Structure formats: C-alpha cells, structure tokens
Short mmCIF file of C-alpha atoms in Angstrom, two decimals:
data_model
loop_
_atom_site.label_atom_id
_atom_site.label_comp_id
_atom_site.label_asym_id
_atom_site.label_seq_id
_atom_site.Cartn_x
_atom_site.Cartn_y
_atom_site.Cartn_z
CA MET H 998 90.78 5.85 -32.74
CA ARG H 999 87.17 6.66 -31.96
CA SER H 1000 88.42 9.52 -30.33
CA LYS H 1001 90.21 11.19 -33.40
CA ARG H 1002 87.02 10.26 -35.37
CA LEU H 1003 84.89 12.27 -33.19
CA ARG H 1004 87.53 15.00 -33.15
CA ARG H 1005 87.43 14.86 -36.91
CA PHE H 1006 83.63 15.12 -37.13
CA ARG H 1007 83.56 17.88 -34.59
CA ARG H 1008 85.88 19.94 -36.98
CA HIS H 1009 84.30 19.04 -40.34
CA PHE H 1010 80.37 19.40 -38.96
CA PRO H 1011 80.61 21.89 -36.23
CA VAL H 1012 77.27 22.71 -36.62
CA ALA H 1013 75.80 19.18 -36.65
CA PHE H 1014 77.77 18.36 -33.61
CA PHE H 1015 76.31 21.37 -31.59
CA LEU H 1016 72.62 20.27 -32.72
CA VAL H 1017 73.22 16.71 -31.52
CA LYS H 1018 74.09 18.12 -28.25
CA LEU H 1019 71.29 20.39 -28.05
CA VAL H 1020 69.05 17.40 -28.73
CA LEU H 1021 70.51 15.67 -25.82
CA ILE H 1022 70.20 18.15 -23.59
CA TRP H 1023 66.66 18.63 -24.41
CA TYR H 1024 65.71 14.96 -23.87
CA LEU H 1025 67.34 15.09 -20.50
CA VAL H 1026 65.44 18.02 -19.30
CA VAL H 1027 61.99 16.63 -20.53
CA PHE H 1028 63.12 13.29 -18.70
CA SER H 1029 63.83 15.26 -15.61
CA PHE H 1030 60.61 17.24 -15.64
CA SER H 1031 58.47 14.29 -16.06
CA TYR H 1032 59.99 12.27 -13.24
CA LEU H 1033 59.55 15.13 -10.95
CA THR H 1034 55.82 15.99 -11.75
CA SER H 1035 54.88 12.33 -11.47
CA GLY H 1036 56.45 12.04 -8.16
CA THR H 1037 54.45 15.04 -6.68
CA VAL H 1038 51.01 13.65 -8.00
CA ALA H 1039 51.73 10.28 -6.20
CA HIS H 1040 52.62 11.97 -3.06
CA PHE H 1041 49.23 14.20 -3.36
CA PHE H 1042 47.12 11.24 -3.51
CA ASP H 1043 48.60 9.58 -0.27
CA MET H 1044 47.81 12.74 1.63
CA GLU H 1045 44.24 12.73 0.59
CA GLU H 1046 43.55 9.07 1.76
CA ALA H 1047 45.49 9.74 4.82
CA ASP H 1048 43.10 12.77 5.41
CA ALA H 1049 39.89 10.48 5.23
CA LYS H 1050 37.95 10.22 8.46
CA VAL H 1051 35.04 7.39 9.76
CA LEU H 1052 33.05 8.15 12.62
CA ALA H 1053 32.68 5.82 15.58
CA GLY H 1054 29.33 4.19 15.85
CA TYR H 1055 28.31 5.31 12.14
CA TRP H 1056 28.19 3.32 9.07
CA ALA H 1057 30.12 4.48 6.04
CA ASP H 1058 27.32 4.57 3.93
CA GLY H 1059 24.87 6.97 6.53
CA TRP H 1060 23.09 4.01 8.04
CA ASP H 1061 22.92 4.23 12.01
CA GLY H 1062 22.60 0.47 12.33
CA SER H 1063 19.07 0.67 13.54
CA SER H 1064 16.20 -1.18 11.83
CA LEU H 1065 12.27 -0.91 12.24
CA THR H 1066 9.54 -3.49 12.15
CA PHE H 1067 5.97 -4.00 13.38
CA ILE H 1068 5.55 -6.76 15.78
CA GLN H 1069 1.74 -7.39 15.22
CA ASP H 1070 1.47 -11.20 14.48
CA GLY H 1071 -2.07 -10.88 12.18
CA ASN H 1072 -4.53 -8.53 11.08
CA GLU H 1073 -6.54 -7.10 13.68
CA ASN H 1074 -10.38 -6.91 13.74
CA ILE H 1075 -12.13 -3.89 15.25
CA LYS H 1076 -15.85 -3.75 15.68
CA ALA H 1077 -17.13 -0.33 15.42
CA CYS H 1078 -20.22 1.31 13.34
CA ASP H 1079 -20.49 5.33 13.65
CA ASP H 1080 -18.17 6.49 16.50
CA PRO H 1081 -14.57 7.02 15.59
CA VAL H 1082 -12.24 4.29 16.88
CA GLU H 1083 -8.53 4.49 17.22
CA VAL H 1084 -6.42 2.22 15.23
CA ALA H 1085 -3.11 1.33 16.94
CA MET H 1086 0.20 -0.78 15.90
CA GLU H 1087 3.40 -1.21 17.66
CA ILE H 1088 6.78 -0.61 15.96
CA LYS H 1089 10.11 -1.83 17.43
CA ASN H 1090 13.72 -1.23 16.74
CA VAL H 1091 15.34 -4.66 15.87
CA GLY H 1092 18.63 -3.38 14.86
CA ASP H 1093 21.97 -3.52 16.76
CA GLU H 1094 22.41 0.18 17.36
CA ASP H 1095 20.22 2.95 18.63
CA MET H 1096 18.48 5.47 16.31
CA VAL H 1097 20.28 8.36 15.57
CA SER H 1098 17.37 10.43 14.25
CA GLY H 1099 13.52 9.71 14.29
CA SER H 1100 11.38 8.58 11.49
CA SER H 1101 7.80 8.97 10.29
CA PHE H 1102 4.85 6.87 8.97
CA ASP H 1103 1.75 7.05 6.72
CA ILE H 1104 -1.45 5.83 6.94
CA TYR H 1105 -3.40 4.07 4.11
CA TYR H 1106 -7.12 3.13 3.91
CA ILE H 1107 -9.52 1.59 1.46
CA GLU H 1108 -13.09 0.57 2.04
CA ASN H 1109 -12.61 -3.06 0.67
CA GLY H 1110 -9.32 -4.66 -0.56
CA ASN H 1111 -5.56 -4.21 -0.14
CA PRO H 1112 -4.48 -0.79 1.20
CA GLU H 1113 -0.88 -1.49 0.07
CA LYS H 1114 -1.93 -1.38 -3.35
CA HIS H 1115 -4.79 0.32 -3.96
CA GLY H 1116 -4.99 2.36 -0.89
CA GLU H 1117 -5.61 6.06 -0.24
CA LYS H 1118 -3.18 8.30 1.84
CA LEU H 1119 -5.19 9.51 4.92
CA GLY H 1120 -2.33 11.30 7.03
CA GLU H 1121 0.95 10.93 8.66
CA GLY H 1122 2.82 10.95 11.69
CA ASN H 1123 6.10 10.88 13.49
CA ILE H 1124 8.33 7.85 15.17
CA PRO H 1125 10.30 9.03 17.96
CA VAL H 1126 14.08 8.28 18.45
CA LEU H 1127 14.03 4.28 19.68
CA ASN H 1128 16.99 2.68 21.40
CA SER H 1129 17.97 -1.06 20.29
CA ASN H 1130 15.04 -3.45 21.01
CA GLU H 1131 12.77 -0.42 22.42
CA SER H 1132 9.20 -0.04 20.86
CA THR H 1133 6.49 2.31 20.67
CA GLU H 1134 2.82 2.48 19.46
CA ILE H 1135 1.80 4.57 16.67
CA THR H 1136 -2.11 5.52 16.50
CA TYR H 1137 -4.79 6.69 13.93
CA LEU H 1138 -8.40 7.84 14.66
CA ALA H 1139 -10.41 5.88 12.08
CA GLN H 1140 -13.54 7.58 10.72
CA GLU H 1141 -15.27 4.91 9.05
CA PRO H 1142 -15.29 1.27 8.42
CA GLY H 1143 -12.65 -0.19 6.08
CA VAL H 1144 -9.11 -1.51 5.84
CA TYR H 1145 -6.34 0.52 7.51
CA ALA H 1146 -2.41 -0.13 7.16
CA PHE H 1147 0.67 1.80 8.41
CA LEU H 1148 3.66 2.33 6.02
CA ALA H 1149 6.85 3.25 8.24
CA GLN H 1150 10.22 5.19 6.72
CA GLN H 1151 13.15 3.13 7.75
CA PRO H 1152 16.31 4.96 8.91
CA GLU H 1153 18.14 6.72 6.33
CA GLY H 1154 20.69 4.48 4.26
CA HIS H 1155 19.05 1.24 5.47
CA PRO H 1156 20.77 -1.58 3.48
CA GLU H 1157 17.59 -3.88 2.73
CA GLU H 1158 14.38 -1.92 2.36
CA ASP H 1159 13.22 1.93 2.39
CA THR H 1160 9.97 1.36 4.02
CA VAL H 1161 7.88 -1.24 5.88
CA TRP H 1162 4.22 -2.14 6.06
CA SER H 1163 2.22 -3.07 9.04
CA MET H 1164 -0.34 -5.70 9.46
CA TRP H 1165 -4.11 -4.38 8.59
CA ALA H 1166 -6.47 -3.36 10.83
CA ILE H 1167 -10.04 -4.36 9.46
CA VAL H 1168 -12.86 -1.87 11.02
CA ASN H 1169 -16.30 -3.48 10.24
CA CYS H 1170 -19.66 -2.87 11.68
CA PRO H 1171 -21.53 -6.22 12.56
CA PRO H 1172 -24.88 -6.56 10.71
CA GLY H 1173 -27.06 -6.96 13.73
CA GLN H 1174 -25.60 -4.02 15.59
CA ALA H 1175 -26.12 -1.70 12.50
CA LYS H 1176 -29.59 -2.54 12.31
CA GLN H 1177 -30.21 -1.80 16.10
CA ASP H 1178 -28.43 1.63 15.85
CA VAL H 1179 -30.61 2.41 12.41
CA GLU H 1180 -33.76 1.62 14.47
CA GLU H 1181 -33.04 4.01 17.13
CA GLU H 1182 -32.11 6.78 15.17
CA THR H 1183 -35.31 6.35 13.12
CA LYS H 1184 -37.36 6.29 16.12
CA ASP H 1185 -39.42 9.67 17.01
CA PRO H 1186 -38.43 11.16 20.20
CA ALA H 1187 -41.95 11.47 21.36
CA GLU H 1188 -42.42 7.80 21.18
CA VAL H 1189 -39.14 7.21 22.98
CA GLU H 1190 -40.41 9.40 25.95
CA THR H 1191 -43.80 7.51 25.62
CA GLU H 1192 -42.12 4.09 26.03
CA ASP H 1193 -39.92 5.30 28.70
CA GLU H 1194 -43.00 6.54 30.78
CA GLN H 1195 -44.87 3.12 30.28
CA ASN H 1196 -41.92 1.43 31.65
CA GLN H 1197 -41.62 3.59 34.52
CA GLU H 1198 -45.45 3.11 35.28
CA THR H 1199 -44.94 -0.89 34.95
CA GLU H 1200 -42.31 -0.73 37.16
CA SER H 1201 -44.34 1.30 39.65
CA ASN H 1202 -47.23 -0.79 39.63
CA GLU H 1203 -45.31 -4.20 40.22
CA GLU H 1204 -43.67 -2.58 43.24
CA ASP H 1205 -46.91 -1.52 44.91
CA ASP H 1206 -48.47 -4.97 44.15
CA LYS H 1207 -45.66 -6.68 46.36
CA GLU H 1208 -46.13 -4.05 49.40
CA GLU H 1209 -49.74 -4.64 49.70
CA PRO H 1210 -50.58 -7.84 51.68
CA GLU H 1211 -53.31 -10.34 50.07
CA LYS H 1212 -56.51 -10.71 51.96
CA GLU H 1213 -57.78 -14.14 52.82
CA THR H 1214 -61.47 -14.54 52.69
CA GLU H 1215 -63.68 -17.54 54.07
CA THR H 1216 -67.32 -18.41 53.05
CA THR H 1217 -69.66 -17.79 55.77
CA GLU H 1218 -73.05 -20.18 56.59
CA ASP H 1219 -75.16 -17.93 54.85
CA GLY H 1220 -73.28 -17.76 51.67
CA GLY H 1221 -71.32 -14.59 52.55
CA ASP H 1222 -67.64 -13.74 52.24
CA ILE H 1223 -65.81 -12.31 55.41
CA ASP H 1224 -62.11 -11.30 55.78
CA LYS H 1225 -60.12 -13.76 57.44
CA THR H 1226 -58.27 -11.05 59.12
CA GLU H 1227 -61.19 -9.70 60.55
CA GLU H 1228 -62.19 -12.91 62.07
CA GLU H 1229 -58.89 -13.39 63.70
CA GLU H 1230 -59.01 -9.79 64.95
CA THR H 1231 -62.54 -10.32 66.57
CA ALA H 1232 -61.36 -13.56 67.96
CA GLU H 1233 -58.47 -11.85 69.97
CA GLU H 1234 -60.94 -9.47 71.59
CA GLY H 1235 -63.07 -12.11 73.12
CA ASP H 1236 -60.16 -14.18 74.57
CA GLU H 1237 -59.09 -10.70 76.10
CA SER H 1238 -62.80 -10.22 77.51
#
C-alpha cells in the first residue's frame, strides 16, 4: 500500500522527490565529514601527550631540588675601628639534591638600624655549586663600622622563597680603643721620638745600676769613712806577710 503511494507521489511530483533525495544525501555527507574530522583531532592530541618528556633528577617546574640557608645561630659582633675587617657567613645546601648551577649573593649595609629594610647594597658575589649537605663561606671586606647582612638567591624555581637573608654582622669600635687611636694619631712625631729616647735612656740607667756593686763603708775612730772593701783587701795582705 505504501509502495503504491510512493510511486504515485514520484509520478506526480518528480521534482519534489528529487529534492528530498538531494537533501538526504547532503545530510549524509555532512555527518560523515564531521565524524572523520573529530576522529583525526582526537588522535592528534593523543600523539602530543605521548611525546611529552620529563628529565630524570630534575623537577617539572625547573627546580633542581636544592635549598640554601645560612647556618649562623645569631648576630656576630666584630670589634674594629679603622682597619678593614673581613665579614664572613657560612651558607649550606640543605636540600635533598645537588645544585645544578651556582647562585649569587648581595651584601647590604647600614650605619645603624636594619640592613634588610633600609640597607644600601654595597656589592655582590657568586655562590659555587654545592652538593647536598655541603657548605661554603662567603665573605666581604667591611671598610667602616656598621651593620652588614648577606642576601642569597635561592636556586631557580625554588617552591618556597626566592631569596634568603643571613644573620647580621655588627662591626663596632669600642670607645676606649677609639680614644687611644685618636691620641696616637694626634701626637707630634717629634714628641713620640723624644718619649722613645727617654724610655731607652731610663732602661739603660737601670741596667747600669744593677751591674755596679754597692760599696759598704765603715766609720773610723777619728770620724772618717773608709771603704770596707779596701779594709778587707789590706787584712788579706797582712795575713799573707
């Protein structure tokens, strides 16, 4: 029954029947193209994930697993006035892995106060490659009294912090020593030479006094003093005769 109706519709409306077939063929082509395209994209992404690489012993974010820290327990007090003094701090790799590359540090200074907040950067230096649990000493030649602190750069990609501060190195000049140094600097060179000569002369006189024996004297019946040593020599000559 339905077949007869379809034939009748095809005879009476051939154009409409052709358009319907054309629409169905178009939808079939579009559906097939979409399916093939989506399958190709999914396969491409799978290949990209398979090509991803991770280096052994190296963290995915670029961190090598090392970590730097200063191991001083407290601030260091250094007594110095005019002469330059070396400021030194020990830094250690406390991480589980060795450093892949070296790092660097800066030195900060302030006359009085907190060098971390208000200090002036004086210079910088390099930190060598350190193995796990290995340490090294970084130094700076301080030219004047004040407060010094080191700022070290952590290895690249460190997950907790980018830098780490050392304890403070406090260089101070004791008041008594400063006064003594000032007095010595203000003395006239001629006065210093005169004092040295007087001291040498005094020491020489004391040595001469120690070398000369003391003479003992006795009082005679007529009130005169004679040398006891001469008397003993005279008595010895009488005994011999």
